[in-house]
CSV table of C-alpha atoms and ligand atoms in Angstrom, one decimal:
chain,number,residue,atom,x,y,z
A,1341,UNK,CA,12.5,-35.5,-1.1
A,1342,UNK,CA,12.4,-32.0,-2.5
A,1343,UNK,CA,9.4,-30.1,-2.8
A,1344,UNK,CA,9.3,-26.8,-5.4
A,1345,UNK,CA,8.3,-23.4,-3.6
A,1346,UNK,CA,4.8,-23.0,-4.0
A,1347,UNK,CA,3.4,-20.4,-6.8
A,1348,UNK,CA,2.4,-17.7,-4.5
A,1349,UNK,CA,6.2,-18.5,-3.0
A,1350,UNK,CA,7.8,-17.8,-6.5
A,1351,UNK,CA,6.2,-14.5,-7.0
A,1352,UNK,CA,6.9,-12.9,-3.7
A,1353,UNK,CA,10.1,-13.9,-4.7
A,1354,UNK,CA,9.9,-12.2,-8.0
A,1355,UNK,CA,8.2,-8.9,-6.5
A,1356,UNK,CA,10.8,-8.4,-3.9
A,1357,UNK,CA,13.2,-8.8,-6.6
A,1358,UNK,CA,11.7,-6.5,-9.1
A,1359,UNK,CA,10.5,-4.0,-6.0
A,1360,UNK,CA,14.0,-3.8,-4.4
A,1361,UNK,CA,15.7,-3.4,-8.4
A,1362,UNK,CA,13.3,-0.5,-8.9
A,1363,UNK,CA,12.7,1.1,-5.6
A,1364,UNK,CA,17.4,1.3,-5.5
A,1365,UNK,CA,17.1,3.0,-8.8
A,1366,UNK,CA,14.7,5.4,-8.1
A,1367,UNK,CA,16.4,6.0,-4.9
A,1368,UNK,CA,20.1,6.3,-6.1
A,1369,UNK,CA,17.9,8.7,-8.8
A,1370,UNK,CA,16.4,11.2,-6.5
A,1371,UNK,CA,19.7,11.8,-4.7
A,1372,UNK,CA,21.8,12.4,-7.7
A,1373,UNK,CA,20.2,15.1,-10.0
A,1374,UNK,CA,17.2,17.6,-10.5
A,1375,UNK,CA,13.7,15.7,-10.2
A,1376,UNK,CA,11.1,16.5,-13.9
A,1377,UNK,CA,7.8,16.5,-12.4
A,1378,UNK,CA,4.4,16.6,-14.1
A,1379,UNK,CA,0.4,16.3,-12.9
A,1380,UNK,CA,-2.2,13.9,-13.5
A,1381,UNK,CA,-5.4,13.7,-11.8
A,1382,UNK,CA,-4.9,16.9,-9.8
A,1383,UNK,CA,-2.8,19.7,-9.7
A,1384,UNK,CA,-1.0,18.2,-6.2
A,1385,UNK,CA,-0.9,14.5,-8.1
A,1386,UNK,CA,2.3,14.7,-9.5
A,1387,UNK,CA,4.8,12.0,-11.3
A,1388,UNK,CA,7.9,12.1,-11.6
A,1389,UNK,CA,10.5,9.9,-14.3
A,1390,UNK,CA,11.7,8.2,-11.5
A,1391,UNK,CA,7.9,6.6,-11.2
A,1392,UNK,CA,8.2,6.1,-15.2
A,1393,UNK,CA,11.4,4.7,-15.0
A,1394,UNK,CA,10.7,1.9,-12.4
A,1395,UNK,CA,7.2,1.1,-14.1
A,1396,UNK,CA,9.3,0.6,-17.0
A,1397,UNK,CA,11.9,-1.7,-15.5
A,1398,UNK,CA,9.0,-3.7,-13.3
A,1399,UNK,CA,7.2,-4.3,-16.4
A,1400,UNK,CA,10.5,-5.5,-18.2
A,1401,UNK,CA,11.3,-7.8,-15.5
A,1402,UNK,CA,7.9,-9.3,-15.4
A,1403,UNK,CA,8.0,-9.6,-19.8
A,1404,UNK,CA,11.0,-11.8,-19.2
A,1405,UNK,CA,9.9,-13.7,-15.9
A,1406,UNK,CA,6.5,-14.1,-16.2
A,1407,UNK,CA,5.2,-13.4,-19.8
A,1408,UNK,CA,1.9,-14.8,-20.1
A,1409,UNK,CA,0.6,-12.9,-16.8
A,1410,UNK,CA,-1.4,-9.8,-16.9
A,1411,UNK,CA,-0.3,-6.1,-15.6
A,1412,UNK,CA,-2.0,-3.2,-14.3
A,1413,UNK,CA,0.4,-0.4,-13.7
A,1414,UNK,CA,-0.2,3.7,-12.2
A,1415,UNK,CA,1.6,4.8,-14.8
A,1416,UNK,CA,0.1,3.1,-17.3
A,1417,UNK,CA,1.6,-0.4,-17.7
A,1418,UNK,CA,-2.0,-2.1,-18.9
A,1419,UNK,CA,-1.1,-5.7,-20.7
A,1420,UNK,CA,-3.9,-8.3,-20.6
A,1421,UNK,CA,-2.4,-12.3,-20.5
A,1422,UNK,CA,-3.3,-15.7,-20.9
A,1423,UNK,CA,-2.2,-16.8,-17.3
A,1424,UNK,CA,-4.6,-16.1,-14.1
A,1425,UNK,CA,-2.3,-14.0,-12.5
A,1426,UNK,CA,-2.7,-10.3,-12.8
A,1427,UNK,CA,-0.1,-8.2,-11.2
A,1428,UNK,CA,-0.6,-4.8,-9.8
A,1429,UNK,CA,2.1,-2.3,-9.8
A,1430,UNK,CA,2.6,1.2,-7.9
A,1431,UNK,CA,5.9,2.0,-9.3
A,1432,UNK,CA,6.4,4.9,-6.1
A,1433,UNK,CA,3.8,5.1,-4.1
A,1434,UNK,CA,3.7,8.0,-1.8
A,1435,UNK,CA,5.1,10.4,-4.9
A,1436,UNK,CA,4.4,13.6,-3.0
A,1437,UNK,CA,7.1,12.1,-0.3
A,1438,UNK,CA,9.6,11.3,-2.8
A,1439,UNK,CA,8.8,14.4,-4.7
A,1440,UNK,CA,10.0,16.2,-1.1
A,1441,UNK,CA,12.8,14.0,0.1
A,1442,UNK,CA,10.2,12.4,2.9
A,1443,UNK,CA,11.2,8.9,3.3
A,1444,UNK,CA,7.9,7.3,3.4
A,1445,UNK,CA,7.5,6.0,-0.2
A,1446,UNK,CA,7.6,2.6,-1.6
A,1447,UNK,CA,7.8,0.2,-4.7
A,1448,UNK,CA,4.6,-2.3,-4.5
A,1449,UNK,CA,3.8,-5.3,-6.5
A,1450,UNK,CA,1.0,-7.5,-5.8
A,1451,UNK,CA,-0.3,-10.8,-8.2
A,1452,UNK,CA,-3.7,-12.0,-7.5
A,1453,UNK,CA,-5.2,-15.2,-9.1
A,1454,UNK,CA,-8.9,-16.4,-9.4
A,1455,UNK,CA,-9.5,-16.3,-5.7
A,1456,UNK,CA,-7.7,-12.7,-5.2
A,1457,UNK,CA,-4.4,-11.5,-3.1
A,1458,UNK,CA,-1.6,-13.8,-3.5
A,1459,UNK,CA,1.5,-12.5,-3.5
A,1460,UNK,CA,3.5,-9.1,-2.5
A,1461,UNK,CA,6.5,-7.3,-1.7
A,1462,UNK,CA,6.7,-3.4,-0.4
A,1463,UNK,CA,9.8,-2.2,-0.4
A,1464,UNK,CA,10.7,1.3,1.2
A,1465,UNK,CA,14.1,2.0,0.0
A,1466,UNK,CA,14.6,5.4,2.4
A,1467,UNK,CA,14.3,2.9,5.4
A,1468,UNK,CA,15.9,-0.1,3.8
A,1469,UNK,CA,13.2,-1.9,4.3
A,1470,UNK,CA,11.7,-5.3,2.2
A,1471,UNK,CA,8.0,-6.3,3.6
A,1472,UNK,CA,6.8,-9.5,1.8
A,1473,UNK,CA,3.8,-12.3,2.1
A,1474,UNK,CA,1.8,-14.7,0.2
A,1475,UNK,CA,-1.4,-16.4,1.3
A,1476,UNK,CA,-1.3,-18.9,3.7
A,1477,UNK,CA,2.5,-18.8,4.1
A,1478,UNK,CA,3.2,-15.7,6.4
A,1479,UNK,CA,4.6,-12.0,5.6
A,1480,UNK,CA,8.3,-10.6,6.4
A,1481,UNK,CA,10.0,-7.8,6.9
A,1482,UNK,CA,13.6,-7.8,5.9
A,1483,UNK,CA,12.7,-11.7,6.6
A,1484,UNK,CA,12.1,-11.6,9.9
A,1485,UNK,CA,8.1,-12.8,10.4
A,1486,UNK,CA,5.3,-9.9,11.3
A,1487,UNK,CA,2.5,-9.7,13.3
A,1488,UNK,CA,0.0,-6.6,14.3
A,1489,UNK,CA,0.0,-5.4,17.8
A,1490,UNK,CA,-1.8,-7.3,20.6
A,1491,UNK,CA,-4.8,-3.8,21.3
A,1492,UNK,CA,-8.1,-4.8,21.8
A,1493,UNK,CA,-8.8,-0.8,23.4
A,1494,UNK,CA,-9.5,1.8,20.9
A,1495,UNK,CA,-8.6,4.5,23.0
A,1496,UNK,CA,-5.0,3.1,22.8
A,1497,UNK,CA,-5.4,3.0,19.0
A,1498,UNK,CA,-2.8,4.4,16.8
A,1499,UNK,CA,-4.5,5.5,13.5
A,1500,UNK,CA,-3.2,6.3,10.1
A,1501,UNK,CA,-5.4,7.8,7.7
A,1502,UNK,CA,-4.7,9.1,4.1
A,1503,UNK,CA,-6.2,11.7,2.0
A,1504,UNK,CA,-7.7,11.7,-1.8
A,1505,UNK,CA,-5.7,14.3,-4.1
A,1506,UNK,CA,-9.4,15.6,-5.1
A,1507,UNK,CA,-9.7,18.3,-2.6
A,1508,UNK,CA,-13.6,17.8,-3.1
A,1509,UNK,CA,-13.4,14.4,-2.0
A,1510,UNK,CA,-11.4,15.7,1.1
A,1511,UNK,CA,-14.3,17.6,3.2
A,1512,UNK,CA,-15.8,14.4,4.5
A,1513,UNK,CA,-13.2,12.9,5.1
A,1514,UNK,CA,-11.2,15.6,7.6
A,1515,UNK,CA,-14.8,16.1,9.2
A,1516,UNK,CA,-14.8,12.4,10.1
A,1517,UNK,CA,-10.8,12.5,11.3
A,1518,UNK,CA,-11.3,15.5,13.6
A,1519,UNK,CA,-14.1,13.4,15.5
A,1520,UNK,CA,-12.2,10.3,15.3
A,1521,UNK,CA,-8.8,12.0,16.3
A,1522,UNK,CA,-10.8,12.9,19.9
A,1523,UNK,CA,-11.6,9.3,20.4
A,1524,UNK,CA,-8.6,7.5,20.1
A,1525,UNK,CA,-4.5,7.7,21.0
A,1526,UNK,CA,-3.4,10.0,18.0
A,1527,UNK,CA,-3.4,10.1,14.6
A,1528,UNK,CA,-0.8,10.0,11.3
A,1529,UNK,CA,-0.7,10.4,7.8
A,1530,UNK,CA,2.7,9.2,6.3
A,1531,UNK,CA,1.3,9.7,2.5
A,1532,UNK,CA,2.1,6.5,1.0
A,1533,UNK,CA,-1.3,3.8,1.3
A,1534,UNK,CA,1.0,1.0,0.8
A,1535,UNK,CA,3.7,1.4,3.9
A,1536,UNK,CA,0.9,2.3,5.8
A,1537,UNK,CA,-0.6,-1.4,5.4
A,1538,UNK,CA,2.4,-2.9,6.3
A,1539,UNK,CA,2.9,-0.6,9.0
A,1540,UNK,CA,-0.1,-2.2,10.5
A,1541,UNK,CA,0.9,-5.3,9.6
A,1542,UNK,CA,4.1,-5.1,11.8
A,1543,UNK,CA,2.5,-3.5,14.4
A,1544,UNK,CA,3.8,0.1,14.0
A,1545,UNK,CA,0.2,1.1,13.6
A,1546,UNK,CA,-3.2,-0.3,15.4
A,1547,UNK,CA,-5.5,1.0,12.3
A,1548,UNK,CA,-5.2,2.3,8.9
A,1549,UNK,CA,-8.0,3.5,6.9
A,1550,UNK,CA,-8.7,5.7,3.4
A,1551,UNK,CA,-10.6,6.1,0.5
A,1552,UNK,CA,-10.3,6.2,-3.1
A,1553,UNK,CA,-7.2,4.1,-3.6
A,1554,UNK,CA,-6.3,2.1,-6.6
A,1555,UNK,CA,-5.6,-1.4,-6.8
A,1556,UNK,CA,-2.0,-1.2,-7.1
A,1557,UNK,CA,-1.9,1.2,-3.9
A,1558,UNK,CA,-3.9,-1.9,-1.8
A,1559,UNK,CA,-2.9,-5.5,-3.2
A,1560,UNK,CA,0.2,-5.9,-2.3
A,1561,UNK,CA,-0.4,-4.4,1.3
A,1562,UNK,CA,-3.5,-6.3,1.4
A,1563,UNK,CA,-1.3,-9.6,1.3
A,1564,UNK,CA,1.0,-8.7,3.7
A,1565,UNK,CA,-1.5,-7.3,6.4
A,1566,UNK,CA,-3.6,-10.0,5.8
A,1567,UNK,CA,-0.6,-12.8,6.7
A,1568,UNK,CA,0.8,-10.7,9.1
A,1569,UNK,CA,-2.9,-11.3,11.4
A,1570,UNK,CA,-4.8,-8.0,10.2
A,1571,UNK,CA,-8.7,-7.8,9.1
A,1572,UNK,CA,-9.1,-5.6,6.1
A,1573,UNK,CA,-12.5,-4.7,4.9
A,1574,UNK,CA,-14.6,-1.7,4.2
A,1575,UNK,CA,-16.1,0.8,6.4
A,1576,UNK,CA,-19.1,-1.4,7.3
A,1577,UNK,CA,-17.4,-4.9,7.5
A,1578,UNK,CA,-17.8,-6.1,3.9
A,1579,UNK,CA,-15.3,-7.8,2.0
A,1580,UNK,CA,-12.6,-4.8,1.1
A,1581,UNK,CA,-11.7,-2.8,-2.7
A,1582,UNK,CA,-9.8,0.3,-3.1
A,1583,UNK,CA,-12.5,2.6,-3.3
A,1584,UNK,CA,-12.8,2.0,0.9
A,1585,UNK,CA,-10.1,0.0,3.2
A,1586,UNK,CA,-10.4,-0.5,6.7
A,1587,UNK,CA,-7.1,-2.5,7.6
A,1588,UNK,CA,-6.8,-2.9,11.3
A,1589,UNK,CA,-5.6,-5.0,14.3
A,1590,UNK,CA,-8.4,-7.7,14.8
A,1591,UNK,CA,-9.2,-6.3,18.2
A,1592,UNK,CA,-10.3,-2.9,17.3
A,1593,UNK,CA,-11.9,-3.7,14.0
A,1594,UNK,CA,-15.4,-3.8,14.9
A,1595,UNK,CA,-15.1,-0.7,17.1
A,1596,UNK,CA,-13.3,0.8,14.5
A,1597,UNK,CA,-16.4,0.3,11.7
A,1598,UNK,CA,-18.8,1.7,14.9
A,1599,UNK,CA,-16.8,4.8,15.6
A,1600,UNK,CA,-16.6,5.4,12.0
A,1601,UNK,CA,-20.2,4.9,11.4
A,1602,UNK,CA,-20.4,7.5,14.3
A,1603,UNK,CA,-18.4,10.3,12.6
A,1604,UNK,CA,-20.6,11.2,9.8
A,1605,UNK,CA,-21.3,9.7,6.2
A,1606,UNK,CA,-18.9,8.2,3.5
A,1607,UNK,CA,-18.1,9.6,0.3
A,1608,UNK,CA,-18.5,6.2,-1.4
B,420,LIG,C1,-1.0,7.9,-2.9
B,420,LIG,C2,-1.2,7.1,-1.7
B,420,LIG,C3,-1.5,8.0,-0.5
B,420,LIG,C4,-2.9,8.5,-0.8
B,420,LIG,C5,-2.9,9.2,-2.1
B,420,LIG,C6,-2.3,8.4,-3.2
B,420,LIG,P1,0.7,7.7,-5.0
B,420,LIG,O1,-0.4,7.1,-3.9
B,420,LIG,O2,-0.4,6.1,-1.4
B,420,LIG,O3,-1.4,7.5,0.7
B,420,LIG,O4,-3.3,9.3,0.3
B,420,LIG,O5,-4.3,9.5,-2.4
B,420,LIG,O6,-3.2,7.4,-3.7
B,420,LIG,O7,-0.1,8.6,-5.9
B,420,LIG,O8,1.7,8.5,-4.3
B,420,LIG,O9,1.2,6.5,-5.7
């Protein structure tokens, strides 16, 4: 007897689609002809019609697969349904990196229901890369099943860390990474919140932490990390949102929160 893929099974499905559709565009786009950039929240927060242009065709794709669900996008995308699945979309996340020819940018599309993360894809088109997952039934990369890394030391820690695009919002946080840098194996920040989840997720990284994100930076990352064996939460242990992610191998967590706590006050 045949049993139908599960829901959160049938929207991976439809965010790897959509995410690997866009994320080829916007990739054949960038190497092909001059890049029109403008600013939103800050002069260094930039978007570019590649972002527009794979918003557009995400938000398409989800009009004709999935019409009665509910869409947040960055670049505006804002449709309110009558299903219980809301999808969050970062059309490019890591812009700046596109915006430079860095490879470390990705398409991400998460769907949560009533009880919150339950589907994904982020796909890094620079690296060929598809990472996937959906509650309770593992996440992929390229689909081969992940797992964070075995690290219970924090001094063997490798940390990724991001920075907000308010400069204002920055002084706190590289006072806290220069103490945190001293106590741990080294530090990166590859610009782009979404690969960095997954990164952690496949063990590339031990921790990953920032502030001031946006939903569609964190859900479908969230998913993935999650499946893949990670703890996400806040800075103090508490359930996680985008204004403050914590997204770590299980066996540094809690002296990742402590050595956090000891390298000076949050902005949130
Ligand atoms: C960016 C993130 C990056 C973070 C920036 C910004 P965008 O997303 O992924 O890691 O540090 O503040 O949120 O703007 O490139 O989609």
């Amino acid at each position: 007897m045949s049993t139908s893929p599960s829901l959160g099974s049938q929207l991976r499905q439809i965010a790897e689609s959509l995410a690997r559709e866009a994320g080829d565009m916007a990739l054949r786009g960038r190497k092909s002809g001059p890049l029109t950039a403008t600013t939103k929240s800050s002069p260094i927060d930039m978007v570019t019609q590649f972002d527009k242009a794979s918003e557009a065709m995400i938000t398409e794709g989800l009009a004709t697969l999935r019409p009665d669900d509910s869409i947040i996008g960055e670049e505006g995308a804002a449709k309110k349904g009558t299903s219980s699945i809301t999808w969050h979309i970062d059309p490019i996340d890591g812009t700046t990196n596109f915006y430079f020819d860095l490879p470390m940018w990705a398409v991400s599309i998460g769907a949560v229901d009533e009880h919150g993360p339950l589907a994904g894809a982020v796909y890094v088109p620079a690296l060929g890369e598809m990472f996937s997952g959906a509650r309770s039934e593992g996440a992929t990369m390229n689909e081969v099943p992940i797992s964070v890394r075995a690290n219970h030391d924090i001094a063997d820690a490798l940390v990724c860390t991001g920075y907000s695009y308010l400069i204002s919002e920055r002084e706190v946080h590289a006072k806290r990474v220069a103490n945190i840098v001293m106590k741990v194996r080294d530090l990166r920040r590859f610009g782009a919140a979404a690969v960095d989840l997954c990164f952690v997720a496949s063990g590339r990284l031990d921790v990953y932490f920032e502030e001031h994100l946006n939903s569609w930076d964190l859900i479908a990352g969230q998913v993935i990390a999650t499946e893949a064996g990670a703890i996400i939460t806040d800075y103090v242990g508490n359930p996680v949102t985008p204004s403050q992610v914590l997204a770590s191998t299980p066996g540094v967590h809690a002296d990742f929160i402590r050595l956090i706590a000891a390298s000076g006050p949050g902005t949130s």
